[in-house]
PDB file of N, CA and C in Angstrom:
ATOM      1  N   MET A   1      20.687  49.492 -48.585  1.00  0.00           N
ATOM      2  CA  MET A   1      20.701  48.070 -47.500  1.00  0.00           C
ATOM      3  C   MET A   1      21.159  48.583 -46.604  1.00  0.00           C
ATOM      4  N   GLY A   2      21.107  48.209 -44.844  1.00  0.00           N
ATOM      5  CA  GLY A   2      21.226  48.686 -44.222  1.00  0.00           C
ATOM      6  C   GLY A   2      22.610  48.441 -43.533  1.00  0.00           C
ATOM      7  N   TYR A   3      22.619  48.665 -41.726  1.00  0.00           N
ATOM      8  CA  TYR A   3      23.943  48.111 -42.061  1.00  0.00           C
ATOM      9  C   TYR A   3      24.290  46.875 -40.945  1.00  0.00           C
ATOM     10  N   PHE A   4      23.364  45.978 -41.759  1.00  0.00           N
ATOM     11  CA  PHE A   4      22.968  44.558 -41.084  1.00  0.00           C
ATOM     12  C   PHE A   4      23.127  43.556 -41.832  1.00  0.00           C
ATOM     13  N   VAL A   5      23.099  42.645 -42.017  1.00  0.00           N
ATOM     14  CA  VAL A   5      22.724  41.576 -43.034  1.00  0.00           C
ATOM     15  C   VAL A   5      23.104  39.986 -42.746  1.00  0.00           C
ATOM     16  N   SER A   6      21.505  38.920 -42.922  1.00  0.00           N
ATOM     17  CA  SER A   6      22.026  37.686 -42.631  1.00  0.00           C
ATOM     18  C   SER A   6      22.616  37.531 -43.137  1.00  0.00           C
ATOM     19  N   LYS A   7      22.768  35.938 -42.757  1.00  0.00           N
ATOM     20  CA  LYS A   7      23.124  35.074 -44.071  1.00  0.00           C
ATOM     21  C   LYS A   7      22.238  34.801 -45.238  1.00  0.00           C
ATOM     22  N   ASN A   8      21.203  34.585 -44.216  1.00  0.00           N
ATOM     23  CA  ASN A   8      20.508  34.004 -45.119  1.00  0.00           C
ATOM     24  C   ASN A   8      19.654  35.239 -46.678  1.00  0.00           C
ATOM     25  N   ASN A   9      19.806  36.297 -46.388  1.00  0.00           N
ATOM     26  CA  ASN A   9      19.344  37.359 -47.743  1.00  0.00           C
ATOM     27  C   ASN A   9      20.897  37.450 -47.982  1.00  0.00           C
ATOM     28  N   VAL A  10      22.094  36.090 -48.573  1.00  0.00           N
ATOM     29  CA  VAL A  10      23.189  36.939 -48.684  1.00  0.00           C
ATOM     30  C   VAL A  10      23.194  35.701 -49.687  1.00  0.00           C
ATOM     31  N   LYS A  11      23.906  35.291 -51.651  1.00  0.00           N
ATOM     32  CA  LYS A  11      24.090  34.320 -52.330  1.00  0.00           C
ATOM     33  C   LYS A  11      25.051  34.122 -52.237  1.00  0.00           C
ATOM     34  N   GLY A  12      25.727  32.645 -52.146  1.00  0.00           N
ATOM     35  CA  GLY A  12      26.924  31.834 -51.677  1.00  0.00           C
ATOM     36  C   GLY A  12      27.800  31.772 -53.539  1.00  0.00           C
ATOM     37  N   THR A  13      28.932  32.533 -53.017  1.00  0.00           N
ATOM     38  CA  THR A  13      29.187  32.104 -54.248  1.00  0.00           C
ATOM     39  C   THR A  13      30.665  30.682 -53.683  1.00  0.00           C
ATOM     40  N   GLN A  14      29.489  29.941 -54.916  1.00  0.00           N
ATOM     41  CA  GLN A  14      31.168  28.394 -55.047  1.00  0.00           C
ATOM     42  C   GLN A  14      32.346  28.090 -55.716  1.00  0.00           C
ATOM     43  N   LYS A  15      32.997  27.821 -54.982  1.00  0.00           N
ATOM     44  CA  LYS A  15      34.515  28.015 -55.663  1.00  0.00           C
ATOM     45  C   LYS A  15      34.864  26.376 -55.481  1.00  0.00           C
ATOM     46  N   GLU A  16      36.047  26.374 -55.286  1.00  0.00           N
ATOM     47  CA  GLU A  16      36.281  24.780 -55.426  1.00  0.00           C
ATOM     48  C   GLU A  16      37.404  24.540 -53.833  1.00  0.00           C
ATOM     49  N   GLY A  17      36.505  23.494 -54.066  1.00  0.00           N
ATOM     50  CA  GLY A  17      36.086  23.739 -52.105  1.00  0.00           C
ATOM     51  C   GLY A  17      36.267  24.348 -51.100  1.00  0.00           C
ATOM     52  N   HIS A  18      35.075  25.743 -51.692  1.00  0.00           N
ATOM     53  CA  HIS A  18      34.869  25.930 -50.339  1.00  0.00           C
ATOM     54  C   HIS A  18      33.207  27.793 -51.352  1.00  0.00           C
ATOM     55  N   ILE A  19      32.373  27.330 -49.524  1.00  0.00           N
ATOM     56  CA  ILE A  19      31.568  28.573 -50.584  1.00  0.00           C
ATOM     57  C   ILE A  19      31.276  29.423 -49.597  1.00  0.00           C
ATOM     58  N   SER A  20      31.821  31.372 -49.919  1.00  0.00           N
ATOM     59  CA  SER A  20      31.761  32.089 -49.262  1.00  0.00           C
ATOM     60  C   SER A  20      30.637  32.406 -49.508  1.00  0.00           C
ATOM     61  N   TYR A  21      30.222  34.095 -48.483  1.00  0.00           N
ATOM     62  CA  TYR A  21      28.993  34.513 -48.240  1.00  0.00           C
ATOM     63  C   TYR A  21      29.275  36.123 -47.721  1.00  0.00           C
ATOM     64  N   PRO A  22      29.864  36.818 -49.275  1.00  0.00           N
ATOM     65  CA  PRO A  22      30.309  38.037 -48.840  1.00  0.00           C
ATOM     66  C   PRO A  22      29.033  39.204 -48.288  1.00  0.00           C
ATOM     67  N   MET A  23      29.162  39.670 -47.122  1.00  0.00           N
ATOM     68  CA  MET A  23      28.422  39.924 -45.936  1.00  0.00           C
ATOM     69  C   MET A  23      27.669  41.763 -46.025  1.00  0.00           C
ATOM     70  N   LEU A  24      29.407  41.868 -45.169  1.00  0.00           N
ATOM     71  CA  LEU A  24      29.807  43.658 -45.039  1.00  0.00           C
ATOM     72  C   LEU A  24      30.203  44.273 -46.052  1.00  0.00           C
ATOM     73  N   ASP A  25      30.013  45.953 -47.263  1.00  0.00           N
ATOM     74  CA  ASP A  25      29.892  46.285 -47.879  1.00  0.00           C
ATOM     75  C   ASP A  25      30.658  47.495 -48.085  1.00  0.00           C
ATOM     76  N   ALA A  26      30.405  48.053 -49.073  1.00  0.00           N
ATOM     77  CA  ALA A  26      30.114  49.589 -49.072  1.00  0.00           C
ATOM     78  C   ALA A  26      28.628  49.873 -49.151  1.00  0.00           C
ATOM     79  N   ASN A  27      27.714  48.902 -49.616  1.00  0.00           N
ATOM     80  CA  ASN A  27      26.471  49.200 -49.225  1.00  0.00           C
ATOM     81  C   ASN A  27      25.920  49.043 -47.845  1.00  0.00           C
ATOM     82  N   ASN A  28      26.908  48.493 -47.554  1.00  0.00           N
ATOM     83  CA  ASN A  28      26.059  48.820 -45.628  1.00  0.00           C
ATOM     84  C   ASN A  28      26.962  50.140 -44.357  1.00  0.00           C
ATOM     85  N   GLY A  29      28.128  50.609 -45.477  1.00  0.00           N
ATOM     86  CA  GLY A  29      28.174  51.797 -44.910  1.00  0.00           C
ATOM     87  C   GLY A  29      29.577  51.826 -44.444  1.00  0.00           C
ATOM     88  N   CYS A  30      30.586  49.965 -45.249  1.00  0.00           N
ATOM     89  CA  CYS A  30      31.722  50.007 -44.945  1.00  0.00           C
ATOM     90  C   CYS A  30      32.988  51.021 -45.365  1.00  0.00           C
ATOM     91  N   LYS A  31      33.503  51.854 -45.585  1.00  0.00           N
ATOM     92  CA  LYS A  31      34.669  52.285 -46.184  1.00  0.00           C
ATOM     93  C   LYS A  31      36.174  52.444 -46.085  1.00  0.00           C
ATOM     94  N   ALA A  32      36.794  52.721 -47.371  1.00  0.00           N
ATOM     95  CA  ALA A  32      38.538  52.276 -47.261  1.00  0.00           C
ATOM     96  C   ALA A  32      38.584  50.816 -47.725  1.00  0.00           C
ATOM     97  N   GLY A  33      37.283  50.141 -48.690  1.00  0.00           N
ATOM     98  CA  GLY A  33      37.799  48.748 -48.771  1.00  0.00           C
ATOM     99  C   GLY A  33      36.831  48.265 -48.472  1.00  0.00           C
ATOM    100  N   PHE A  34      36.958  47.930 -47.516  1.00  0.00           N
ATOM    101  CA  PHE A  34      36.510  47.311 -45.732  1.00  0.00           C
ATOM    102  C   PHE A  34      35.827  46.121 -46.343  1.00  0.00           C
ATOM    103  N   CYS A  35      35.584  44.812 -46.420  1.00  0.00           N
ATOM    104  CA  CYS A  35      34.446  44.560 -46.453  1.00  0.00           C
ATOM    105  C   CYS A  35      34.895  42.546 -45.442  1.00  0.00           C
ATOM    106  N   SER A  36      33.381  42.062 -45.255  1.00  0.00           N
ATOM    107  CA  SER A  36      34.036  40.970 -44.562  1.00  0.00           C
ATOM    108  C   SER A  36      32.860  39.747 -45.061  1.00  0.00           C
ATOM    109  N   GLY A  37      32.748  38.280 -44.029  1.00  0.00           N
ATOM    110  CA  GLY A  37      31.743  37.322 -45.046  1.00  0.00           C
ATOM    111  C   GLY A  37      31.814  36.234 -44.296  1.00  0.00           C
ATOM    112  N   ILE A  38      31.580  35.235 -44.312  1.00  0.00           N
ATOM    113  CA  ILE A  38      31.387  33.886 -43.687  1.00  0.00           C
ATOM    114  C   ILE A  38      31.548  32.913 -44.870  1.00  0.00           C
ATOM    115  N   THR A  39      32.835  32.157 -44.497  1.00  0.00           N
ATOM    116  CA  THR A  39      33.395  31.057 -46.016  1.00  0.00           C
ATOM    117  C   THR A  39      33.320  29.366 -44.784  1.00  0.00           C
ATOM    118  N   PHE A  40      32.611  28.466 -45.845  1.00  0.00           N
ATOM    119  CA  PHE A  40      32.921  27.063 -45.209  1.00  0.00           C
ATOM    120  C   PHE A  40      33.680  26.667 -46.092  1.00  0.00           C
ATOM    121  N   TYR A  41      34.777  26.269 -45.150  1.00  0.00           N
ATOM    122  CA  TYR A  41      35.322  25.365 -46.378  1.00  0.00           C
ATOM    123  C   TYR A  41      35.467  24.316 -46.337  1.00  0.00           C
ATOM    124  N   THR A  42      35.209  22.831 -47.344  1.00  0.00           N
ATOM    125  CA  THR A  42      35.262  22.181 -47.224  1.00  0.00           C
ATOM    126  C   THR A  42      36.264  20.878 -48.425  1.00  0.00           C
ATOM    127  N   CYS A  43      36.755  21.308 -48.356  1.00  0.00           N
ATOM    128  CA  CYS A  43      38.218  20.208 -49.125  1.00  0.00           C
ATOM    129  C   CYS A  43      39.218  19.641 -47.943  1.00  0.00           C
ATOM    130  N   THR A  44      39.502  18.661 -48.685  1.00  0.00           N
ATOM    131  CA  THR A  44      40.836  17.993 -47.288  1.00  0.00           C
ATOM    132  C   THR A  44      41.410  18.641 -47.618  1.00  0.00           C
ATOM    133  N   GLU A  45      41.923  18.809 -49.070  1.00  0.00           N
ATOM    134  CA  GLU A  45      43.384  19.245 -49.847  1.00  0.00           C
ATOM    135  C   GLU A  45      43.027  21.297 -49.752  1.00  0.00           C
ATOM    136  N   TYR A  46      44.462  21.351 -49.368  1.00  0.00           N
ATOM    137  CA  TYR A  46      43.660  23.050 -49.782  1.00  0.00           C
ATOM    138  C   TYR A  46      43.430  23.434 -50.712  1.00  0.00           C
ATOM    139  N   SER A  47      42.369  24.524 -51.019  1.00  0.00           N
ATOM    140  CA  SER A  47      42.433  25.075 -51.719  1.00  0.00           C
ATOM    141  C   SER A  47      42.586  25.907 -52.376  1.00  0.00           C
ATOM    142  N   PRO A  48      42.609  25.847 -53.643  1.00  0.00           N
ATOM    143  CA  PRO A  48      43.865  27.284 -54.395  1.00  0.00           C
ATOM    144  C   PRO A  48      44.018  27.751 -53.870  1.00  0.00           C
ATOM    145  N   PRO A  49      44.903  28.499 -53.649  1.00  0.00           N
ATOM    146  CA  PRO A  49      45.520  29.850 -52.842  1.00  0.00           C
ATOM    147  C   PRO A  49      44.896  30.489 -52.615  1.00  0.00           C
ATOM    148  N   GLY A  50      44.744  32.226 -51.810  1.00  0.00           N
ATOM    149  CA  GLY A  50      44.582  33.614 -52.412  1.00  0.00           C
ATOM    150  C   GLY A  50      45.159  34.466 -52.045  1.00  0.00           C
ATOM    151  N   ARG A  51      45.516  35.561 -52.320  1.00  0.00           N
ATOM    152  CA  ARG A  51      46.373  36.133 -52.680  1.00  0.00           C
ATOM    153  C   ARG A  51      45.449  38.516 -52.545  1.00  0.00           C
ATOM    154  N   HIS A  52      45.791  39.426 -52.038  1.00  0.00           N
ATOM    155  CA  HIS A  52      45.237  40.156 -51.747  1.00  0.00           C
ATOM    156  C   HIS A  52      46.469  41.144 -51.913  1.00  0.00           C
ATOM    157  N   ASP A  53      45.600  42.657 -52.542  1.00  0.00           N
ATOM    158  CA  ASP A  53      46.766  44.011 -52.149  1.00  0.00           C
ATOM    159  C   ASP A  53      46.287  44.200 -51.390  1.00  0.00           C
ATOM    160  N   ASP A  54      45.216  44.299 -50.159  1.00  0.00           N
ATOM    161  CA  ASP A  54      44.557  44.382 -48.957  1.00  0.00           C
ATOM    162  C   ASP A  54      45.284  42.913 -47.559  1.00  0.00           C
ATOM    163  N   GLN A  55      45.042  43.162 -46.720  1.00  0.00           N
ATOM    164  CA  GLN A  55      45.531  41.712 -45.860  1.00  0.00           C
ATOM    165  C   GLN A  55      43.657  41.463 -44.891  1.00  0.00           C
ATOM    166  N   GLU A  56      44.349  40.208 -44.522  1.00  0.00           N
ATOM    167  CA  GLU A  56      43.132  40.048 -44.489  1.00  0.00           C
ATOM    168  C   GLU A  56      43.489  39.285 -42.712  1.00  0.00           C
ATOM    169  N   GLY A  57      42.107  39.229 -42.170  1.00  0.00           N
ATOM    170  CA  GLY A  57      41.864  38.688 -40.802  1.00  0.00           C
ATOM    171  C   GLY A  57      40.695  37.227 -41.018  1.00  0.00           C
ATOM    172  N   PHE A  58      40.558  35.997 -40.076  1.00  0.00           N
ATOM    173  CA  PHE A  58      39.847  34.755 -40.185  1.00  0.00           C
ATOM    174  C   PHE A  58      39.626  34.921 -38.915  1.00  0.00           C
ATOM    175  N   ILE A  59      38.339  34.465 -38.902  1.00  0.00           N
ATOM    176  CA  ILE A  59      38.126  34.062 -37.122  1.00  0.00           C
ATOM    177  C   ILE A  59      37.840  32.395 -37.180  1.00  0.00           C
ATOM    178  N   VAL A  60      38.072  31.356 -36.307  1.00  0.00           N
ATOM    179  CA  VAL A  60      36.980  30.184 -36.989  1.00  0.00           C
ATOM    180  C   VAL A  60      36.565  30.159 -36.280  1.00  0.00           C
ATOM    181  N   MET A  61      35.345  29.718 -35.926  1.00  0.00           N
ATOM    182  CA  MET A  61      34.140  29.909 -35.939  1.00  0.00           C
ATOM    183  C   MET A  61      33.454  28.585 -35.091  1.00  0.00           C
ATOM    184  N   GLU A  62      33.710  27.369 -36.692  1.00  0.00           N
ATOM    185  CA  GLU A  62      33.009  25.842 -36.131  1.00  0.00           C
ATOM    186  C   GLU A  62      34.362  25.537 -37.358  1.00  0.00           C
ATOM    187  N   GLY A  63      35.037  24.023 -36.674  1.00  0.00           N
ATOM    188  CA  GLY A  63      35.460  22.850 -37.079  1.00  0.00           C
ATOM    189  C   GLY A  63      37.135  22.946 -36.943  1.00  0.00           C
ATOM    190  N   LYS A  64      37.362  22.062 -37.753  1.00  0.00           N
ATOM    191  CA  LYS A  64      38.960  21.909 -37.139  1.00  0.00           C
ATOM    192  C   LYS A  64      39.771  21.572 -38.429  1.00  0.00           C
ATOM    193  N   GLY A  65      41.207  21.852 -38.447  1.00  0.00           N
ATOM    194  CA  GLY A  65      41.171  22.046 -40.101  1.00  0.00           C
ATOM    195  C   GLY A  65      43.185  22.436 -39.912  1.00  0.00           C
ATOM    196  N   TRP A  66      43.443  23.187 -41.002  1.00  0.00           N
ATOM    197  CA  TRP A  66      44.843  23.581 -41.585  1.00  0.00           C
ATOM    198  C   TRP A  66      44.870  24.940 -42.172  1.00  0.00           C
ATOM    199  N   ALA A  67      45.537  25.411 -41.559  1.00  0.00           N
ATOM    200  CA  ALA A  67      46.015  26.635 -42.693  1.00  0.00           C
ATOM    201  C   ALA A  67      47.362  26.795 -43.191  1.00  0.00           C
ATOM    202  N   LYS A  68      47.631  27.291 -44.158  1.00  0.00           N
ATOM    203  CA  LYS A  68      48.925  27.477 -44.622  1.00  0.00           C
ATOM    204  C   LYS A  68      49.277  28.800 -44.798  1.00  0.00           C
ATOM    205  N   VAL A  69      49.910  29.886 -44.653  1.00  0.00           N
ATOM    206  CA  VAL A  69      49.656  31.498 -44.610  1.00  0.00           C
ATOM    207  C   VAL A  69      51.342  31.758 -44.905  1.00  0.00           C
ATOM    208  N   ASP A  70      51.831  31.943 -46.835  1.00  0.00           N
ATOM    209  CA  ASP A  70      52.742  32.239 -46.555  1.00  0.00           C
ATOM    210  C   ASP A  70      53.295  30.825 -46.826  1.00  0.00           C
ATOM    211  N   ASN A  71      54.707  30.115 -46.114  1.00  0.00           N
ATOM    212  CA  ASN A  71      54.918  28.847 -45.787  1.00  0.00           C
ATOM    213  C   ASN A  71      55.039  28.464 -44.464  1.00  0.00           C
ATOM    214  N   GLU A  72      53.690  28.900 -43.725  1.00  0.00           N
ATOM    215  CA  GLU A  72      53.423  29.175 -42.577  1.00  0.00           C
ATOM    216  C   GLU A  72      52.321  27.921 -41.726  1.00  0.00           C
ATOM    217  N   GLU A  73      52.661  26.899 -41.392  1.00  0.00           N
ATOM    218  CA  GLU A  73      51.055  25.696 -41.486  1.00  0.00           C
ATOM    219  C   GLU A  73      51.181  26.072 -40.029  1.00  0.00           C
ATOM    220  N   PHE A  74      49.338  26.009 -39.797  1.00  0.00           N
ATOM    221  CA  PHE A  74      49.554  25.637 -38.556  1.00  0.00           C
ATOM    222  C   PHE A  74      47.606  25.211 -38.045  1.00  0.00           C
ATOM    223  N   ARG A  75      47.321  24.837 -36.915  1.00  0.00           N
ATOM    224  CA  ARG A  75      46.037  23.795 -36.406  1.00  0.00           C
ATOM    225  C   ARG A  75      45.147  24.790 -37.213  1.00  0.00           C
ATOM    226  N   LEU A  76      43.643  24.834 -36.946  1.00  0.00           N
ATOM    227  CA  LEU A  76      42.868  25.494 -36.761  1.00  0.00           C
ATOM    228  C   LEU A  76      41.467  25.410 -36.210  1.00  0.00           C
ATOM    229  N   LYS A  77      40.729  25.884 -34.732  1.00  0.00           N
ATOM    230  CA  LYS A  77      40.170  25.056 -34.276  1.00  0.00           C
ATOM    231  C   LYS A  77      38.832  26.479 -34.277  1.00  0.00           C
ATOM    232  N   PRO A  78      38.160  26.154 -33.229  1.00  0.00           N
ATOM    233  CA  PRO A  78      37.457  28.040 -32.877  1.00  0.00           C
ATOM    234  C   PRO A  78      37.927  28.211 -32.113  1.00  0.00           C
ATOM    235  N   ASP A  79      37.893  29.842 -32.512  1.00  0.00           N
ATOM    236  CA  ASP A  79      38.633  30.390 -31.793  1.00  0.00           C
ATOM    237  C   ASP A  79      39.366  30.137 -32.220  1.00  0.00           C
ATOM    238  N   VAL A  80      40.253  30.319 -32.692  1.00  0.00           N
ATOM    239  CA  VAL A  80      41.675  30.086 -33.451  1.00  0.00           C
ATOM    240  C   VAL A  80      41.742  31.479 -34.304  1.00  0.00           C
ATOM    241  N   CYS A  81      42.602  32.526 -34.257  1.00  0.00           N
ATOM    242  CA  CYS A  81      42.703  33.543 -34.781  1.00  0.00           C
ATOM    243  C   CYS A  81      44.137  34.152 -35.988  1.00  0.00           C
ATOM    244  N   PHE A  82      43.833  35.058 -37.217  1.00  0.00           N
ATOM    245  CA  PHE A  82      44.540  34.648 -38.151  1.00  0.00           C
ATOM    246  C   PHE A  82      45.009  35.767 -39.085  1.00  0.00           C
ATOM    247  N   VAL A  83      46.033  35.941 -38.943  1.00  0.00           N
ATOM    248  CA  VAL A  83      46.236  37.185 -40.444  1.00  0.00           C
ATOM    249  C   VAL A  83      46.550  36.316 -41.878  1.00  0.00           C
ATOM    250  N   ALA A  84      47.039  37.216 -42.917  1.00  0.00           N
ATOM    251  CA  ALA A  84      47.424  37.109 -44.142  1.00  0.00           C
ATOM    252  C   ALA A  84      47.473  38.251 -44.938  1.00  0.00           C
ATOM    253  N   PRO A  85      48.697  38.158 -44.781  1.00  0.00           N
ATOM    254  CA  PRO A  85      49.151  39.810 -45.025  1.00  0.00           C
ATOM    255  C   PRO A  85      49.165  40.213 -46.290  1.00  0.00           C
ATOM    256  N   ALA A  86      49.149  41.285 -46.527  1.00  0.00           N
ATOM    257  CA  ALA A  86      48.860  41.988 -48.105  1.00  0.00           C
ATOM    258  C   ALA A  86      50.376  41.870 -49.086  1.00  0.00           C
ATOM    259  N   GLY A  87      49.781  40.871 -50.356  1.00  0.00           N
ATOM    260  CA  GLY A  87      50.563  40.010 -51.228  1.00  0.00           C
ATOM    261  C   GLY A  87      51.297  38.745 -50.509  1.00  0.00           C
ATOM    262  N   ILE A  88      51.087  37.759 -49.336  1.00  0.00           N
ATOM    263  CA  ILE A  88      51.555  37.040 -49.435  1.00  0.00           C
ATOM    264  C   ILE A  88      49.611  35.542 -49.618  1.00  0.00           C
ATOM    265  N   THR A  89      50.349  34.154 -50.207  1.00  0.00           N
ATOM    266  CA  THR A  89      49.253  33.514 -50.306  1.00  0.00           C
ATOM    267  C   THR A  89      48.820  32.432 -49.368  1.00  0.00           C
ATOM    268  N   HIS A  90      47.337  32.238 -48.634  1.00  0.00           N
ATOM    269  CA  HIS A  90      46.996  31.615 -47.703  1.00  0.00           C
ATOM    270  C   HIS A  90      46.095  30.562 -48.087  1.00  0.00           C
ATOM    271  N   SER A  91      45.403  29.969 -47.824  1.00  0.00           N
ATOM    272  CA  SER A  91      44.632  28.422 -48.119  1.00  0.00           C
ATOM    273  C   SER A  91      44.365  28.274 -46.877  1.00  0.00           C
ATOM    274  N   ILE A  92      43.122  26.852 -46.997  1.00  0.00           N
ATOM    275  CA  ILE A  92      42.514  26.489 -45.398  1.00  0.00           C
ATOM    276  C   ILE A  92      42.154  24.921 -46.296  1.00  0.00           C
ATOM    277  N   LYS A  93      42.430  24.454 -45.159  1.00  0.00           N
ATOM    278  CA  LYS A  93      41.685  22.915 -45.919  1.00  0.00           C
ATOM    279  C   LYS A  93      41.158  22.106 -44.484  1.00  0.00           C
ATOM    280  N   ARG A  94      39.984  21.543 -43.722  1.00  0.00           N
ATOM    281  CA  ARG A  94      39.096  20.769 -43.415  1.00  0.00           C
ATOM    282  C   ARG A  94      40.337  18.953 -43.117  1.00  0.00           C
ATOM    283  N   ASP A  95      40.455  19.218 -41.308  1.00  0.00           N
ATOM    284  CA  ASP A  95      39.950  17.782 -41.749  1.00  0.00           C
ATOM    285  C   ASP A  95      38.822  16.840 -41.667  1.00  0.00           C
ATOM    286  N   PRO A  96      40.055  15.341 -42.248  1.00  0.00           N
ATOM    287  CA  PRO A  96      38.544  14.499 -42.395  1.00  0.00           C
ATOM    288  C   PRO A  96      37.078  13.965 -41.743  1.00  0.00           C
ATOM    289  N   ASP A  97      37.693  14.832 -40.644  1.00  0.00           N
ATOM    290  CA  ASP A  97      36.902  14.461 -39.548  1.00  0.00           C
ATOM    291  C   ASP A  97      34.981  15.465 -39.538  1.00  0.00           C
ATOM    292  N   SER A  98      35.796  16.530 -39.955  1.00  0.00           N
ATOM    293  CA  SER A  98      35.278  18.000 -39.581  1.00  0.00           C
ATOM    294  C   SER A  98      34.072  17.478 -40.772  1.00  0.00           C
ATOM    295  N   GLU A  99      33.346  18.727 -41.315  1.00  0.00           N
ATOM    296  CA  GLU A  99      32.264  18.350 -41.966  1.00  0.00           C
ATOM    297  C   GLU A  99      32.575  19.482 -42.633  1.00  0.00           C
ATOM    298  N   TYR A 100      33.235  20.787 -42.476  1.00  0.00           N
ATOM    299  CA  TYR A 100      33.506  21.785 -42.935  1.00  0.00           C
ATOM    300  C   TYR A 100      34.563  22.406 -41.545  1.00  0.00           C
ATOM    301  N   VAL A 101      35.229  23.934 -41.879  1.00  0.00           N
ATOM    302  CA  VAL A 101      35.729  24.657 -41.832  1.00  0.00           C
ATOM    303  C   VAL A 101      34.857  25.792 -41.552  1.00  0.00           C
ATOM    304  N   LYS A 102      34.657  26.643 -40.461  1.00  0.00           N
ATOM    305  CA  LYS A 102      33.742  27.690 -41.069  1.00  0.00           C
ATOM    306  C   LYS A 102      33.937  29.182 -40.413  1.00  0.00           C
ATOM    307  N   VAL A 103      35.200  30.404 -41.238  1.00  0.00           N
ATOM    308  CA  VAL A 103      35.837  31.335 -40.891  1.00  0.00           C
ATOM    309  C   VAL A 103      34.314  32.527 -41.287  1.00  0.00           C
ATOM    310  N   CYS A 104      34.934  33.638 -39.864  1.00  0.00           N
ATOM    311  CA  CYS A 104      34.175  34.985 -40.128  1.00  0.00           C
ATOM    312  C   CYS A 104      35.516  35.627 -40.768  1.00  0.00           C
ATOM    313  N   TRP A 105      35.619  35.971 -42.376  1.00  0.00           N
ATOM    314  CA  TRP A 105      36.718  36.609 -42.554  1.00  0.00           C
ATOM    315  C   TRP A 105      36.637  38.181 -43.126  1.00  0.00           C
ATOM    316  N   PHE A 106      37.828  39.063 -43.146  1.00  0.00           N
ATOM    317  CA  PHE A 106      37.050  40.487 -43.228  1.00  0.00           C
ATOM    318  C   PHE A 106      39.193  40.934 -43.533  1.00  0.00           C
ATOM    319  N   HIS A 107      38.358  42.043 -45.027  1.00  0.00           N
ATOM    320  CA  HIS A 107      39.760  42.402 -45.652  1.00  0.00           C
ATOM    321  C   HIS A 107      39.335  43.881 -45.237  1.00  0.00           C
ATOM    322  N   GLY A 108      40.528  44.611 -45.002  1.00  0.00           N
ATOM    323  CA  GLY A 108      41.167  46.336 -44.726  1.00  0.00           C
ATOM    324  C   GLY A 108      42.149  46.864 -45.379  1.00  0.00           C
ATOM    325  N   ALA A 109      42.106  47.999 -45.780  1.00  0.00           N
ATOM    326  CA  ALA A 109      42.908  48.464 -46.535  1.00  0.00           C
ATOM    327  C   ALA A 109      43.976  49.233 -45.519  1.00  0.00           C
ATOM    328  N   ILE A 110      45.296  48.970 -46.322  1.00  0.00           N
ATOM    329  CA  ILE A 110      46.747  49.194 -45.689  1.00  0.00           C
ATOM    330  C   ILE A 110      46.623  50.601 -46.063  1.00  0.00           C
TER     331      ILE A 110
END
C-alpha cells in the first residue's frame, strides 16, 4: 500500500450508530501509532462512548449534531474541530434533520 488511500478501497466497519473507514496507518508509512479515517455517525442518541490511550482529533466535514467530551457538550457543524484527550470519554450524535455527521478523525501518540 502507498502513501495514499481512497475510501472506495477501504472496507467499512459497522458499529452501533456509526460506520468507520480506517484510512491511514502503519501500512501507509504512519509512525508511532498515528492513524486516521472517516466515520459517518447516523445515530440521533449518543453512540457508545470511546476512550483511548492516545489523543484523538476530529474535523467535522458534513452534517450537524452534537459531541460530548467528558462532561462538555457542544454543537457540531462543518469546519468544527475538536480533540478528545487520552483517557477521556467522547461520543457523537447527529441532529434529526441531518442524515449523518461525517468526521475525519486521527489518533496521535502522546
